[in-house]
Amino acid sequence: MAALHTHKPSHLLSPLRIALRGHALLTSPRFNKGTAFSPSERKTFGLEGRLPYRTNTLDEQCQRAYGQLQARSKPIRKNTFLQSLKEQNWTLYYALLARHLKELTPIIYTPTEAEAISSYSHLFRRSEGLFLSFPDEDILEQLFLDHTAGRDIDLFVVTDGEAILGIGDQGVGISTAKSAIYTLIGGVDPSKSIAVMLDVGTDNQDLLDDPLYVGWRSKRVRGEEYDCFVDKFVQLVRKHYPNSLLHFEDFGSFNARRILERYRDTHAVFNDDIQGTGAVTLACILSAIRISSQSSPSKAPQTLADQRYVIFGAGAAGLGIAKQLRDAVLVESKQDSKNNGGLSREEANKQFYLIDRQGLLHANLSKDILNNLNEGVKEFVRPAEEDWGNDQVDLLEVVKKVRPTVLIGCSTKAGAFTQEVVEAMMDGLEEGARPIILPLSNPSKLVEAQPEDLLKWTKGRALIATGSPFDSVKMEVEGKEREFVIAECNNALIYPGLGFGAVLAKSRRVTDTMLIEGAKRLADLSPAVSEFRSESSDKDGFTTAALLPDFEDAPKVNFEVAITVAEQAVKEGSAGQDMKIGSLRQEAKEKVWVPMYREYVFDEEAGLRET
């Protein structure tokens, strides 16, 4: 157990003073230990005769629960079992997940959670979270306070259900999975986290026609009424919990960035779909640049500003990645004294080539195409003077002309990175440089290229990360058998730490520089970078370690990311006034929540509060 949570020293798990006894204690998921209550606790809290005689350890409870879980063959059945376990015992639920992190995260989150949410009204058993419905707009504050009064809340995860996990408008479906990941991997105390559903209706006709649908049966509210409703909620959070993090989840593309931009300067807000994907991709590229630079220090591009980026797929993910990388280029260039104040936004934009269904986005495309582009995409449209002609320009032509050092796939177009495309990329690189190729589309069947093919076509030189997990690739390179570990570019490697860092620092904002510093810290923890730092490494230019840490290490990695993010918040003045850099690590150790049982002490004055 200690090996799982070394970032939380056991001496910081102080006794917990509570007033619950008997049945009330056993039915409280926050405080229930089940068969793990010690003999003395059973006597003190009136549990004798309510539990079997033998006391179990948490490890034994996890073993039993895992056996029960394995008896269920379908992922959705496992999901509902785990949800039931969560309703009984939070510590056991998170402890079980922590022991089988890679296996069970897809069960409680994507892709299985999408199926659970799509069947939410039919699977509904018990309410979890806060439901705020448009017809109740006039009593919104009363409903908010009824649920939150007297609670110390660090995190609100809010959705309007319009763009759920790639399956679209699902109406009412609470974002408990994202909250659970914040706890499991980020260490946010589950008692200080609330999932919120803003029920503004649904345009899903199947739900509107379903007699069992539990949400407000109405078409979605749009326009000024929608904005006013969302604003009322945000202002309640700002008024009553000014130091909390507000995480927007699964909003539709039209509203997501607009809402983020509206509130990001007045409260600590975050959108994983927009910022998380960009941040973890940035970390991956920073790691890859270090490897490429160290492989051939005299030839390879050394910085973010030296790269040429082709992004295949200009949807929400592709645009989010482009903006995050662009912002990092700007920050990096300003920090480089040789750049005389750094690049302008327009200059940084010119390093990016976005390709969508219409081919390369350039100024000579038809007005109909250009006018229908997302506003955020328009600033990356290539200027007319580059003379790309008036026709659609495909990926291969762009690669041949641009000679990219970084190729990113967010297209869901399986096999788009062909051998011809990859070889053209290799031909355009400076001597000694290694191609950075990130086929990020999910699920794995939609990936732009298989890692094994990319390594074969580049003779082992490609630096690769994928959006889905892939097995390592064994192949012979220059007479030596090697095993290349493929990094998974998973948002969960960074966003829980970004959130916990903001909460730790009591930050009033989540700034671009906080995101960038978090990404840099994640890159520092890259196994590939560590391999190059090792004196035992032969540094022969064929790093086989992963560009990002293994997902099993996500809790420890996010803990380090959180401290870095909090330190940056203090440096730039967005943290709470009482925060000091020198004490942040210790404060993080004290604040981080891990699924381990604490000793209970009865105190009838304690209520449900910890001391």
C-alpha angles and dihedrals in degrees: 000000000000091000090060096054108028090144088069110060111216093233088067091062093092123184116280121229113214138162101208119112139178119346093001090059095047092050095049107096090199095057106021116115097175111199091356094079107117120236091255092049090049090055095044096047100041096252100129109121091016094084136043113269101252121080116223129207120234089251091056091048090051091050091053094046092048090054090051090048093051090056087070112077104188120073092229090054089051089049093054091046091053091047089053090049090051090054089056106039125004095192094052091045094054094038091055091049092048092054092051100029100151094042100046105034090077087051097054094034136022127016100014096040089062089062091046092052093045087057094038097123092049096044095043114132109143134015116247123179134005121308116199113182127195095237087060094054093120093058097037095122092049091052091045094052094043088062100037107031113127094009128121103224125188101169138039116186107193133183138169091204097237100124108025116183096315095310098093132222110014099161110212113021119133121231096233093135094063090047089051091053090051088056099038097047106014099042097234109160106250090217088061096049129083129190111213130199117201100200105202095154131266138260091206102113093196089062093045089053094045110103089206096053107129098198133084105293101227141101113269118282111239140181124013095354091055093047091049093051093049091046092053089055094046092049090052090054091047092047100046102025107027093162096051128107116242111206117193112207134187098351116158117268093252093056104030102076093032092056093044092052092046095058107023094094095049104041141015100271131162138183114198094195090059105028106022096058091047093048097051091045090051090052090051093051093046088054092047093049090055091052094046092046093049092046091060109005096178097052113025122089107263107201144034088257091057094059130096111216127205113185115192106204121036100201126115094297096044093047092046090052093047093051094046092049091045092051090049090051089053094049092046093048092051090052090053107085091201090069096066095233097339138266123316119243090252092051092050091048090058091068090068128080114189120197122194136165088295091055121242111005104238135154096252095065117109118286090241091060095043094046092053095053120114109263091239092054094052095075089061095053108122113248122256094243091069087073103218089164124240099283134084112281115212130216096261093053091048092050092049093050101036098039093210123207091198125045117185126185122205097146105101084224104135115224095007092136096071127183089258091053094047094046090049088053091051091050091055098052125103114255111282096012119127122221115246107214121178115180096185104167118127139253104037093245089065097049115133092232138357113251091230091058093046091053092046094050092047096041091242097310101108117107103216141189126168136201093233129044116270131183119252117269123235118202142142116256121183092343095311126107109231137179115214115204111214115220119225110223092216121168090216089071089072120009097071089053092046089053096044090048091054090048092046092053093042084231119191091209141021100227132195090247091054089054092046094049089049090053091049090053091051089051089052088059093053113129089220092055090046090051090056091048091053115101089217092061115108089211090210093155097260105098108183100184121101122271090227133036120270115268089240087069094051096112094053092041093051090049089059091045090052094054091049092049092048091049090052091050089055093047094053096042101247095112127092115283094247095055119112125186094223094059100041098095092053091045090050091053090051095045102041113102120221128179100255127123118250128205113263125223120190115238117164090199094054099078108182095323126114123224 
